[in-house]
Coordinates of C-alpha atoms and ligand atoms in Angstrom, one line a residue:
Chain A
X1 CA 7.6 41.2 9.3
X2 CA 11.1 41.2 8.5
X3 CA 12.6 38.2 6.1
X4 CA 15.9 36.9 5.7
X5 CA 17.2 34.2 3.6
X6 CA 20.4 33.7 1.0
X7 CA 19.7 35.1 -2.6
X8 CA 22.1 34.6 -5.2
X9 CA 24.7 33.5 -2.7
X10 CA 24.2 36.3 -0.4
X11 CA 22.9 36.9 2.8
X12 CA 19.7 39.6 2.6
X13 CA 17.1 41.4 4.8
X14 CA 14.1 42.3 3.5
X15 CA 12.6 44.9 5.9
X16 CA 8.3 45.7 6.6
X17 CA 7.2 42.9 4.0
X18 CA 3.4 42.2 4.5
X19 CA 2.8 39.0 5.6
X20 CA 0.2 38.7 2.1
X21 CA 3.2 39.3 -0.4
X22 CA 4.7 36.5 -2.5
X23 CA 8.3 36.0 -3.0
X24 CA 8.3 37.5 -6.3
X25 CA 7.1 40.7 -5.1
X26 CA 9.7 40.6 -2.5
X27 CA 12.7 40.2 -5.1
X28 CA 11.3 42.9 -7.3
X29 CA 10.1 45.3 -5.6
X30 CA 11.9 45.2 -1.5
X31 CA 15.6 43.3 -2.8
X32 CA 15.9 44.8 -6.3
X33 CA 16.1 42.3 -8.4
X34 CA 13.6 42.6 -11.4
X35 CA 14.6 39.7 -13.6
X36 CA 12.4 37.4 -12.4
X37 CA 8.9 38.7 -14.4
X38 CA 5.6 39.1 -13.3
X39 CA 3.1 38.0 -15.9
X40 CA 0.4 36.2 -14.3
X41 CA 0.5 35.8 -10.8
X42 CA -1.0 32.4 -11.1
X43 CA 1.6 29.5 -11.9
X44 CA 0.6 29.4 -15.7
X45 CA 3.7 31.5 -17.1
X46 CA 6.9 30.5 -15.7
X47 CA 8.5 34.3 -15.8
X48 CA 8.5 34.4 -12.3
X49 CA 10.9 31.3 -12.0
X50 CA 13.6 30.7 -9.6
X51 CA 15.5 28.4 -7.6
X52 CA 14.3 27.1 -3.8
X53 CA 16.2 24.6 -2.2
X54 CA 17.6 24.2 -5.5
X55 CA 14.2 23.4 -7.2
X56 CA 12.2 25.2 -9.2
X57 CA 8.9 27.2 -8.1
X58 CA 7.0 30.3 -9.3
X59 CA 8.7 32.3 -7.1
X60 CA 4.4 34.0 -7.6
X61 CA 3.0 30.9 -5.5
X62 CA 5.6 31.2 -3.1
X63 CA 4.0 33.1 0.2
X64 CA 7.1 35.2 1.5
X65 CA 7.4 34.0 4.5
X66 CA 7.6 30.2 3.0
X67 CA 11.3 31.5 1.8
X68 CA 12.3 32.6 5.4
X69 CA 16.2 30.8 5.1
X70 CA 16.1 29.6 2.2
X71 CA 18.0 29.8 -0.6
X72 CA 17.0 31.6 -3.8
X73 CA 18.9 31.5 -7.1
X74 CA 17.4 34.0 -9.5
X75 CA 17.9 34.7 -14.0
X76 CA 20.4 37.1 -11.8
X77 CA 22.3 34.2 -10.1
X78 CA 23.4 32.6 -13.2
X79 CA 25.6 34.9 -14.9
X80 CA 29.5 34.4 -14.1
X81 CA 32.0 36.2 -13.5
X82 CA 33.3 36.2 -17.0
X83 CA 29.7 37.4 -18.7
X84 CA 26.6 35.7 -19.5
X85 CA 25.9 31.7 -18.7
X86 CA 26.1 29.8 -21.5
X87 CA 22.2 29.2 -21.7
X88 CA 21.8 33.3 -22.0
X89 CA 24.2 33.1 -24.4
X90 CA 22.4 30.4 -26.5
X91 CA 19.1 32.5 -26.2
X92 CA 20.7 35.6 -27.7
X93 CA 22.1 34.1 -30.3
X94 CA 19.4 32.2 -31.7
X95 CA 16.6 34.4 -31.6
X96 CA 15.1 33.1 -28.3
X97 CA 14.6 36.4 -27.2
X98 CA 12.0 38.6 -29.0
X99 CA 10.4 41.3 -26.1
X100 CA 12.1 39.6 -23.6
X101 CA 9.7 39.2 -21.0
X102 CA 9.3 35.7 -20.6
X103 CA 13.3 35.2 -21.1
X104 CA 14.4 35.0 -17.2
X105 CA 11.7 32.3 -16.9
X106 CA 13.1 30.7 -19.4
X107 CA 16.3 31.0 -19.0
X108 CA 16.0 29.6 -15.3
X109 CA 14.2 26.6 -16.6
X110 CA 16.7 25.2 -19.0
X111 CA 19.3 25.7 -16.7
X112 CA 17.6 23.4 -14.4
X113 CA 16.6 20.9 -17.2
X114 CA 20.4 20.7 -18.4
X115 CA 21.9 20.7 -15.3
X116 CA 19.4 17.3 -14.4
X117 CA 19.7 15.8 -17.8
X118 CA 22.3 17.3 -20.3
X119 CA 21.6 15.8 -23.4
X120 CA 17.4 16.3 -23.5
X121 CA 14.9 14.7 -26.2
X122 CA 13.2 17.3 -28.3
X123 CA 10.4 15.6 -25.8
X124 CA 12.3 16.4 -22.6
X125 CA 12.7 19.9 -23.6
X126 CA 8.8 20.3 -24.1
X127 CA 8.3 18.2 -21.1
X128 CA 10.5 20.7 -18.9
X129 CA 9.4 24.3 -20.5
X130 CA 5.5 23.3 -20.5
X131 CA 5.3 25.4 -17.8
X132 CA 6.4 28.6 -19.7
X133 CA 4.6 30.5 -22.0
X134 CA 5.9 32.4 -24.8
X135 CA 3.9 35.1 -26.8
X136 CA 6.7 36.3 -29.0
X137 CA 8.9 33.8 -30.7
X138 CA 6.5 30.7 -31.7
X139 CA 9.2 28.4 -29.3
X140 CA 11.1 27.1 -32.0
X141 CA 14.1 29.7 -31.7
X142 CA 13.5 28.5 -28.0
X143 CA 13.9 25.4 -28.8
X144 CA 17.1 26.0 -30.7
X145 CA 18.8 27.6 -28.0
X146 CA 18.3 24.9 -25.6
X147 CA 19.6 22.7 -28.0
X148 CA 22.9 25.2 -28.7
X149 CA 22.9 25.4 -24.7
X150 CA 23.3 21.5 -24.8
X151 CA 25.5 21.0 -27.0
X152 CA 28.2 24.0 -25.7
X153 CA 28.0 22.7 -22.3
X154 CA 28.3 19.1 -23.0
X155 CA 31.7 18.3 -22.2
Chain B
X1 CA -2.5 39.3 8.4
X2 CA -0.6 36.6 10.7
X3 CA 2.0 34.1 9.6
X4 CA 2.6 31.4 11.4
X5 CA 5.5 28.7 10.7
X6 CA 5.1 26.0 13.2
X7 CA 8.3 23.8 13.0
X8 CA 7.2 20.4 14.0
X9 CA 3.4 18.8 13.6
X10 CA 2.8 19.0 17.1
X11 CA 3.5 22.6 17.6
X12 CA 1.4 23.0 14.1
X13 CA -1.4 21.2 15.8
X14 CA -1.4 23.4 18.7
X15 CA -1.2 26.3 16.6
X16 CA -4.5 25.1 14.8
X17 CA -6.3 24.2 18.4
X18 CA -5.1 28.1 19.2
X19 CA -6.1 29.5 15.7
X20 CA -9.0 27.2 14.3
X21 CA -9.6 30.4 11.8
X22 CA -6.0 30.0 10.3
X23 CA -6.0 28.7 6.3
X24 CA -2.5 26.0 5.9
X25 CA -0.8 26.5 3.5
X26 CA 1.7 23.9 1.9
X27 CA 2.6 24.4 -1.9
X28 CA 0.8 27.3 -2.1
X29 CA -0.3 26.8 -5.8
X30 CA -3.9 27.0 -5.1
X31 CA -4.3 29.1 -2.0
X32 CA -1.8 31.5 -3.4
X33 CA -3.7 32.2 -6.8
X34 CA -6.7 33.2 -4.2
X35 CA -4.5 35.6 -1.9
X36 CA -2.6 37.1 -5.1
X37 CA -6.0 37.6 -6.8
X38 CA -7.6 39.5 -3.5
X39 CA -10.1 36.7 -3.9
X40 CA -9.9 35.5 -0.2
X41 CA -7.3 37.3 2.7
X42 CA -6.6 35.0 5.5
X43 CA -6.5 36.5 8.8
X44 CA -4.1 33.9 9.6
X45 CA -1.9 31.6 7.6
X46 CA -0.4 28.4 8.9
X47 CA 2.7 27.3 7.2
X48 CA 2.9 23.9 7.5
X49 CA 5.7 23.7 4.4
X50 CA 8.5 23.1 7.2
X51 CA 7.2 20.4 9.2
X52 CA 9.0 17.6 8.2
X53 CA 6.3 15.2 9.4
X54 CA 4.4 15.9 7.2
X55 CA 6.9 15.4 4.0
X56 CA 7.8 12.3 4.9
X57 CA 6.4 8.2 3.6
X58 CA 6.6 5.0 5.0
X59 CA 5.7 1.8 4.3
X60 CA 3.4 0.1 6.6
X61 CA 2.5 -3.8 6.0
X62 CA 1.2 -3.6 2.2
X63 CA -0.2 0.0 2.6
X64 CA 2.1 3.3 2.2
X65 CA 1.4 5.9 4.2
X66 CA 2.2 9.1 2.4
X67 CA 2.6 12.4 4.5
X68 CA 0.0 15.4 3.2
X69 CA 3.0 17.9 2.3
X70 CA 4.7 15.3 -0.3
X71 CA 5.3 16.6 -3.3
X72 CA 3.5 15.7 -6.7
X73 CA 7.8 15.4 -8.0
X74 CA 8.5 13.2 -5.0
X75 CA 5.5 11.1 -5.4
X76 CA 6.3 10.7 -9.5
X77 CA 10.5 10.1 -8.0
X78 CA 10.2 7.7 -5.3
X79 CA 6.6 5.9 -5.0
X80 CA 6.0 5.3 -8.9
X81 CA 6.4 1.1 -7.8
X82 CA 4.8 1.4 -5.0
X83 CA 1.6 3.9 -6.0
X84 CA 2.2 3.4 -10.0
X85 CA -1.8 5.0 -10.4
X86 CA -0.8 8.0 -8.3
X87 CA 2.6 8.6 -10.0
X88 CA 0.9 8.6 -13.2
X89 CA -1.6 11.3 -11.9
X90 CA 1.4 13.2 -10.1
X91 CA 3.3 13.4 -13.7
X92 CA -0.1 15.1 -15.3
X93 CA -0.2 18.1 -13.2
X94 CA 0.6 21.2 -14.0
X95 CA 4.2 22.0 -14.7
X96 CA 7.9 21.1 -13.6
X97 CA 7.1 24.4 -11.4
X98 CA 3.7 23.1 -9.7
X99 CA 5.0 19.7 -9.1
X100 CA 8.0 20.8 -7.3
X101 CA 5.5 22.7 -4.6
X102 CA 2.3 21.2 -5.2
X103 CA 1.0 18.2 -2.8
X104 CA -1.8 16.0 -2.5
X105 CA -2.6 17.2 0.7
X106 CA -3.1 20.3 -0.7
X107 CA -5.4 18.7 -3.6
X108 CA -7.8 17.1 -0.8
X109 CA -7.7 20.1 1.0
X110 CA -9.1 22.2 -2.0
X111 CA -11.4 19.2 -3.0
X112 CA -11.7 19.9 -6.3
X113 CA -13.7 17.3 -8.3
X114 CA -10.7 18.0 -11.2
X115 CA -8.2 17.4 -8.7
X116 CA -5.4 14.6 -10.6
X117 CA -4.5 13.3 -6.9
X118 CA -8.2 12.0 -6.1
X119 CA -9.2 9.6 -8.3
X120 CA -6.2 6.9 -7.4
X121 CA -7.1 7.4 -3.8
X122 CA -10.7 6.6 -4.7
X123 CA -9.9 3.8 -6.2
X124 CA -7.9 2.3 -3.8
X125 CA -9.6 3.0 -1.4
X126 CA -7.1 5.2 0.3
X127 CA -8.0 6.5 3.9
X128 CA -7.1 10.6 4.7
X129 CA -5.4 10.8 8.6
X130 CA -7.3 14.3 10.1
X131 CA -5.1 15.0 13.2
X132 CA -5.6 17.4 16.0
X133 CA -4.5 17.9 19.5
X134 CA -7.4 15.8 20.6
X135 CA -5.8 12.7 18.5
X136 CA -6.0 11.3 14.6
X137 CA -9.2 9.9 12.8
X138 CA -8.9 8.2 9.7
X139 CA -11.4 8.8 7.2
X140 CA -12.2 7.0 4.0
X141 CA -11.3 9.3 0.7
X142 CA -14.6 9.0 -0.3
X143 CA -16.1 10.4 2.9
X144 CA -13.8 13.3 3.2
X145 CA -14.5 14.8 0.3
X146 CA -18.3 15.8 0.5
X147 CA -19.0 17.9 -2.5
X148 CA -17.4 20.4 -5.2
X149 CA -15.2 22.0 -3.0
X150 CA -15.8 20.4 0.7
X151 CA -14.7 18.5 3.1
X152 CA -15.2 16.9 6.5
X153 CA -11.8 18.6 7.9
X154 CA -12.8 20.5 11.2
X155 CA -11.6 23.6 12.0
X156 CA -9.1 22.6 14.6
X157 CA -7.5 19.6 12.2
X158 CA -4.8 19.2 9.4
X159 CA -4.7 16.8 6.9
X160 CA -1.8 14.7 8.2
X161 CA -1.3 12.0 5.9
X162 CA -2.8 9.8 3.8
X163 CA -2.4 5.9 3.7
X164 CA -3.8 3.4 0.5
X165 CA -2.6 -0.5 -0.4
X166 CA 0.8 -0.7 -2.3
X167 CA -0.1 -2.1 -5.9
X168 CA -0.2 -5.2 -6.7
X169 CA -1.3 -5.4 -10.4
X170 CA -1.1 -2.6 -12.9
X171 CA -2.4 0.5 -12.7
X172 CA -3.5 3.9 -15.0
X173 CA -4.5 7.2 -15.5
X174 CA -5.3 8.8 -18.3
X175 CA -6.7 12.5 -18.5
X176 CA -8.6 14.5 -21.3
X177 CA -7.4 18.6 -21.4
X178 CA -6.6 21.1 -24.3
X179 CA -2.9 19.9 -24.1
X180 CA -1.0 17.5 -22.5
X181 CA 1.0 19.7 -19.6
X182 CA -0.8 22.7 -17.7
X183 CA -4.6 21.7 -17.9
X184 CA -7.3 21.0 -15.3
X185 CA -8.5 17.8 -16.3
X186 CA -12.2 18.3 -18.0
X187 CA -12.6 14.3 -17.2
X188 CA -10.0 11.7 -16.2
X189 CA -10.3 8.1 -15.1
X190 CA -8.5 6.0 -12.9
X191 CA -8.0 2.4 -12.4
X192 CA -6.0 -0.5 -10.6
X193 CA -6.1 -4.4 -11.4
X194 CA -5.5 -6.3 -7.9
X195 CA -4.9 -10.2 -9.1
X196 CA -4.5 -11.6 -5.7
X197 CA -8.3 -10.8 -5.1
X198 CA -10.0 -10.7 -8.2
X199 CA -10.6 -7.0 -8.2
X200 CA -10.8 -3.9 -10.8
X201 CA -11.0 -1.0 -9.1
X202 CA -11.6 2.2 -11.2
X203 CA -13.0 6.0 -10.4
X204 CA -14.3 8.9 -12.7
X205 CA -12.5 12.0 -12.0
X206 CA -14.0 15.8 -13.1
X207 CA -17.0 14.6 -14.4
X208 CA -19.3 14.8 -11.5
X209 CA -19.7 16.9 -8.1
X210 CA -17.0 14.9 -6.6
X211 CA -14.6 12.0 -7.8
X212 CA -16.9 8.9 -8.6
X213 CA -16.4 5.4 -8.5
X214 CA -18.1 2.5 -10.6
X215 CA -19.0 -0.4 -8.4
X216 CA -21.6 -1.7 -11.6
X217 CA -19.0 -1.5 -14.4
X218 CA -15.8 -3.3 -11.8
X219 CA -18.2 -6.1 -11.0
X220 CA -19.1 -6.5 -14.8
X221 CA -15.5 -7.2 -15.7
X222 CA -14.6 -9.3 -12.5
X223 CA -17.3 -11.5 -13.9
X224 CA -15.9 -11.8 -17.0
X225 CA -12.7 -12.4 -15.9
X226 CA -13.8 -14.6 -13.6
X227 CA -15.5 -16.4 -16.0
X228 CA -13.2 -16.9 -18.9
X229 CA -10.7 -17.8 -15.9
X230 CA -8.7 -14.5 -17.3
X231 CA -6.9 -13.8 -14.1
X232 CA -5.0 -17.4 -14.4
X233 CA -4.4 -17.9 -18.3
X234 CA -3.7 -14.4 -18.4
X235 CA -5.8 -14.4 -22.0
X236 CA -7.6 -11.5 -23.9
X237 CA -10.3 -9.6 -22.3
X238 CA -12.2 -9.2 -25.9
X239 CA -13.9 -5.6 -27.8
X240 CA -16.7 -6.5 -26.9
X241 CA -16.3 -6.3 -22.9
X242 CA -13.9 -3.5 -23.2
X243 CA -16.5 -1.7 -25.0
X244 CA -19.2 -2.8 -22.3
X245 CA -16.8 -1.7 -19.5
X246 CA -16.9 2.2 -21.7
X247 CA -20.6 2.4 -21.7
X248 CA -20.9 1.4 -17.8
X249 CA -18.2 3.7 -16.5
X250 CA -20.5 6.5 -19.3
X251 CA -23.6 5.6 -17.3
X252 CA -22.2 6.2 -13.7
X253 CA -20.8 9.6 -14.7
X254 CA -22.7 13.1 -13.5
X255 CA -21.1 15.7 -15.6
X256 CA -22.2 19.2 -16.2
X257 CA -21.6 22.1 -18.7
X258 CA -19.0 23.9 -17.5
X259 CA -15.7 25.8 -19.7
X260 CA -13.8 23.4 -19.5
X261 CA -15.9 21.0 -21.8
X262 CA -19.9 20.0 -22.5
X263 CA -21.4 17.3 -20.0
X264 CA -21.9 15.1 -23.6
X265 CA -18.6 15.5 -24.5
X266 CA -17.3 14.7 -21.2
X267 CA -19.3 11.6 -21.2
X268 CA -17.8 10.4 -24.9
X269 CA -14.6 10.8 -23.3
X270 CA -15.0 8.7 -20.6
X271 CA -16.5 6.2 -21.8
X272 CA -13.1 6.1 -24.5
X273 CA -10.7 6.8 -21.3
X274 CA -12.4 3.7 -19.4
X275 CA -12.1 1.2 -22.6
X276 CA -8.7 2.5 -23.1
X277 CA -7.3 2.2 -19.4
X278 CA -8.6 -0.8 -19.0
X279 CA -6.9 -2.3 -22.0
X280 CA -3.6 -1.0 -21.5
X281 CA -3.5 -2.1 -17.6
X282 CA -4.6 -5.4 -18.7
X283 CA -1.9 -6.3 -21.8
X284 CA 0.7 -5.1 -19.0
X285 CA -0.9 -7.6 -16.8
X286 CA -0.9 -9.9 -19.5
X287 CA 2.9 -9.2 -20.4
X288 CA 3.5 -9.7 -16.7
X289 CA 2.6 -13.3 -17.2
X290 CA 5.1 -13.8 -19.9
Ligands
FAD1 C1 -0.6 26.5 -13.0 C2 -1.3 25.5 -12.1 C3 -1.6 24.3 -12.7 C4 -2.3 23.3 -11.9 N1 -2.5 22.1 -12.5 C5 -3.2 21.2 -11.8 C6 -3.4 19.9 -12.4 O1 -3.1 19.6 -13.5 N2 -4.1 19.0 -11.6 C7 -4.5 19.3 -10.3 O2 -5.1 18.4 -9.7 N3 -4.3 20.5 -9.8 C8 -3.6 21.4 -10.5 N4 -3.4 22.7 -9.9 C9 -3.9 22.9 -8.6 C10 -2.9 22.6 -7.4 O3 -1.6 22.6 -7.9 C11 -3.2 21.3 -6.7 O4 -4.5 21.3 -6.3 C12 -2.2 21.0 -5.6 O5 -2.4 19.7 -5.2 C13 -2.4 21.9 -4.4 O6 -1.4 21.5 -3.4 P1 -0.6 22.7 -2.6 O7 0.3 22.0 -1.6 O8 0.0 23.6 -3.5 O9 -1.9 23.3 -1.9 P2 -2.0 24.8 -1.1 O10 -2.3 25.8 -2.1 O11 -1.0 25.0 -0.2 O12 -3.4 24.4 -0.3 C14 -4.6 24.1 -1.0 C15 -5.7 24.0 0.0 O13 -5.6 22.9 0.9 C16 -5.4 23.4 2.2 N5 -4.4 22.5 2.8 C17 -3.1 22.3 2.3 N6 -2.5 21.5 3.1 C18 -3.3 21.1 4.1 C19 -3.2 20.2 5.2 N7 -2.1 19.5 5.4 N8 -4.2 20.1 6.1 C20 -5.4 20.9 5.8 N9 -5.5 21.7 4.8 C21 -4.5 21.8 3.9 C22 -5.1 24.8 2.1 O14 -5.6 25.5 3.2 C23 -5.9 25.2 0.9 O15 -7.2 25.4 1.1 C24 -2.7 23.6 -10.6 C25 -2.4 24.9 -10.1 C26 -1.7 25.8 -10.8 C27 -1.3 27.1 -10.2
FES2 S1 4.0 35.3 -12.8 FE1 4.4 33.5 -11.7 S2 3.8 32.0 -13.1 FE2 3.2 33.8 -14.2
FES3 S1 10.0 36.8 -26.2 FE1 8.2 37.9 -25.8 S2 7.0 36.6 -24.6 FE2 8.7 35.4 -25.2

C-alpha cells in the first residue's frame, strides 16, 4: 500500500509498504530517517519514540497504516535551524550519551516531559522516562541532563 | 495482508459483518508485539483507531459510559472523579508511551487475567457494549471475560463501549510488580466503598484464571460496618477486621506458578494488598466526613 502523512513538517510518500510493517520500520528503512532506534520491537525500550498527534508512542506498536495523515515528529524533528535543541545539547554535555542507542528515545521523551511541565520533580522525571531503558550510563548523567535541559530552557 | 480503516463505527461494523476473520486493532500495544514477533499474521486488520465513536465518554444518569478506544492517558486526564478506581489502574500501566495508545478496550479484548483495566470494572460491576450490524448487547464484565485469554465477543462484533456507576465513595488500586512503571501486575487488587448502599465492592486481579471477585470477604466487612454503625459515625474499622478482610480476599484467590511470581507468594501479597486498600479507601472516607 502506499502511505502518506507529514514527518518532521513535511509532506512524504512512502511507496510498496506491507500492510504488516510498523511505523518505525517505515521511518528507517522506506523514509530514511534512522534516529528513531530499534531495540526491542515490543514497547519496553522507548528508542523507537516519536511524536503522533503530538503525543508520544513507540513509533514499534504503531501499525503503518495507523499513521496514514498523521503527523510524526522524530529525534530528527527537533534540531533547529541554529544546531542542536537544547535537550541534545544537555545530553552531550553531561554524559547522557554513552553508545548512543537509546539517546533519540530519550531525547524525544524529555522534550515531551518539559514541554508539558517545565520545572519536573526528580519524581516527574522518573515518572516520564520509565518507559526508556538505558544499558550504558546507570541514568544518573540522564538525569542530569534533563535537569540542565530544564533549567536552560526555563525562561 | 489487508488493512482496513473504517472511518465511522457503522462502516467498521459493516466491515466486521463483511470480514468476521479480521483482528481490530486500536493501540496496537498488544496485538502489535504478536505481528512484530511473527507470532500471529492477521489476514486482515481492522483499524478501528480512527473512529471517533469509539474514543469518545459520556455521562449517562450516575453511570459513565466510556468508548472501548479511550486511552489509559485520557481515562487517568479526564475521568479520575468520575472512575477514581479506574484512573488509578490507568496510571499503573506501562509507560507514558503505552498509555498514550493503549485502551481498555483493547485490555478486554486480549482478556488477560493481569490486565490493570479489569479488576475496577469487576468491581463495579461494569457492563461491556458488543455491537454489530445486527444491534448492541450488553454484557456483564464478568461474563465476557471467560477464561485466561477468552471472551464471549463473536466474530462479527466490536467491543464498543463499556459503561460502570460513577463513584460515590473512595476507591483503590494497588498492584504488586518488580518495579513500579512497566510491569504486568503478578497480583493486584481492586476496591470501591459505595456509602449510599452499604457496599464494599473489591476484585483480585492476576491471581487466578480470570479477574475474581470476593462476595465472602465484602459481606464480612458490610457487617461490621453495619454493625459498629461505621458508615454514619464515620469511626475506625479496627486491625483486627482489616486483618480478617486480608485473609478472606487470600482464601478466594486461585493463583498459579508462573514467572512472574509463586502462587504462595501471590497469595501473601494479596492478602497485604486487600488489608492495605481497604484501609486507605476507608481513612479517605473517614477524612471525607471531616
Ligand atoms: C511495554 C508494555 C507494557 C504494558 N504494560 C501493561 C500493564 O502494566 N498493564 C496492562 O494491563 N497491560 C499492559 N500492557 C498490555 C497492553 O498495553 C494493554 O492490554 C492495553 O490495554 C491494550 O490496548 P490496545 O488498545 O493497545 O490493544 P490492541 O493491541 O489494539 O488490541 C488488543 C486486543 O484486543 C482486540 N481489540 C482491541 N480493540 C477492540 C475492540 N474495540 N473490539 C474488539 N476487539 C478489540 C484486538 O484485536 C487484540 O486482540 C503493556 C504492553 C506493553 C507493550
Ligand atoms: S523498539 Fe520500540 S519500544 Fe523498543
Ligand atoms: S547510552 Fe548506551 S544504552 Fe543508553
Amino acid at each position: 500500500m502506499r502511505l502518506s502523512c507529514v514527518v518532521n513538517g513535511e509532506e512524504r510518500e512512502a511507496e510498496n509498504v506491507w500492510e504488516g510493517e510498523s511505523l518505525l520500520y517505515v521511518l528507517r528503512e522506506r523514509l530514511g530517517l534512522p534516529g528513531s532506534k530499534n531495540a526491542c520491537l515490543q514497547g519496553e525500550c522507548g528508542s523507537c519514540s516519536v511524536y503522533m498527534d503530538g503525543v508520544i508512542v513507540c513509533s514499534c506498536l504503531v501499525l503503518a497504516g495507523q499513521a496514514e495523515g498523521r503527523e510524526i515528529v522524530t529525534v530528527e524533528g527537533l534540531a533547529g535551524e541554529g544546531g542542536l535543541h537544547p535537550v541534545q545539547e544537555a545530553f552531550l554535555e553531561t554524559g547522557g550519551v554513552q553508545c548512543g542507542f537509546c539517546t533519540p528515545g530519550f531525547v524525544v521523551a524529555t522534550h515531551d516531559l518539559l514541554s508539558r511541565n517545565p520545572g519536573p520533580s526528580d519524581a516527574e522525571i522518573r515518572e516520564a522516562l520509565a518507559g526508556n531503558l538505558c544499558r550504558c550510563t546507570g541514568y544518573e548523567k540522564i538525569l542530569d541532563a534533563v535537569r540542565l535541559a530544564a533549567r536552560r530552557m526555563s525562561p | 495482508m489487508e488493512f482496513l480503516r473504517p472511518p465511522s463505527l457503522h462502516e467498521a461494523l459493516e466491515a466486521k459483518a463483511a470480514h468476521p476473520e479480521a483482528v481490530p486493532i486500536s493501540g496496537g500495544t498488544d496485538l502489535m508485539v504478536e505481528i512484530n514477533f511473527d507470532r500471529g499474521r492477521p489476514e486482515t486488520v481492522l483499524d478501528l483507531s480512527r473512529v471517533p465513536e469509539l474514543a469518545e465518554w459520556e455521562r449517562e444518569n450516575g453511570h459513565v459510559r466510556v468508548g472501548a478506544g479511550v486511552t489509559y492517558e485520557r481515562i487517568i486526564a479526564e475521568l479520575g472523579e468520575a472512575l477514581p478506581g479506574l484512573a488509578m489502574a490507568s496510571r499503573t500501566v506501562g509507560s507514558p508511551q503505552i498509555r498514550n495508545r493503549g485502551t481498555v478496550g483493547g485490555n478486554l479484548g486480549t482478556s488477560s487475567p493481569a490486565g490493570d483495566g479489569l479488576p475496577p470494572l469487576y468491581a463495579s460491576e461494569a457492563e461491556v457494549e458488543l455491537s454489530s450490524t445486527g444491534g448492541t448487547r450488553r454484557v456483564p464484565v464478568s461474563e465476557f471475560v471467560t477464561g485466561p485469554k477468552r471472551n464471549a465477543l463473536r466474530p462479527d462484533e466490536l467491543i464498543s463501549a463499556f459503561r460502570m456507576p460513577r463513584a460515590t465513595g473512595p476507591q483503590q488500586y494497588a498492584k504488586v510488580g518488580t518495579r513500579n512503571a512497566m510491569v504486568i501486575a503478578v497480583c493486584s487488587f481492586g476496591l470501591a466503598l459505595c456509602p449510599e448502599r452499604g457496599r464494599v465492592e473489591a476484585c483480585i486481579g492476576s491471581a487466578g484464571p480470570t479477574p475474581i471477585r470476593t462476595p465472602e470477604a465484602e459481606r464480612f466487612v458490610e457487617g461490621v460496618m453495619e454493625e459498629g454503625g461505621l458508615w454514619e459515625t464515620r469511626g475506625p474499622i479496627g486491625d483486627a477486621a482489616l486483618r480478617r478482610f486480608g485473609e478472606m480476599v487470600q482464601a478466594a484467590a486461585r493463583p498459579i506458578d508462573d514467572v512472574r511470581g509463586t502462587a504462595a507468594y501471590r497469595v501473601h501479597a494479596i492478602g497485604v494488598l486487600a488489608r492495605r486498600s481497604l484501609g486507605w479507601a476507608w481513612d479517605e472516607y473517614r477524612r471525607g466526613g471531616e
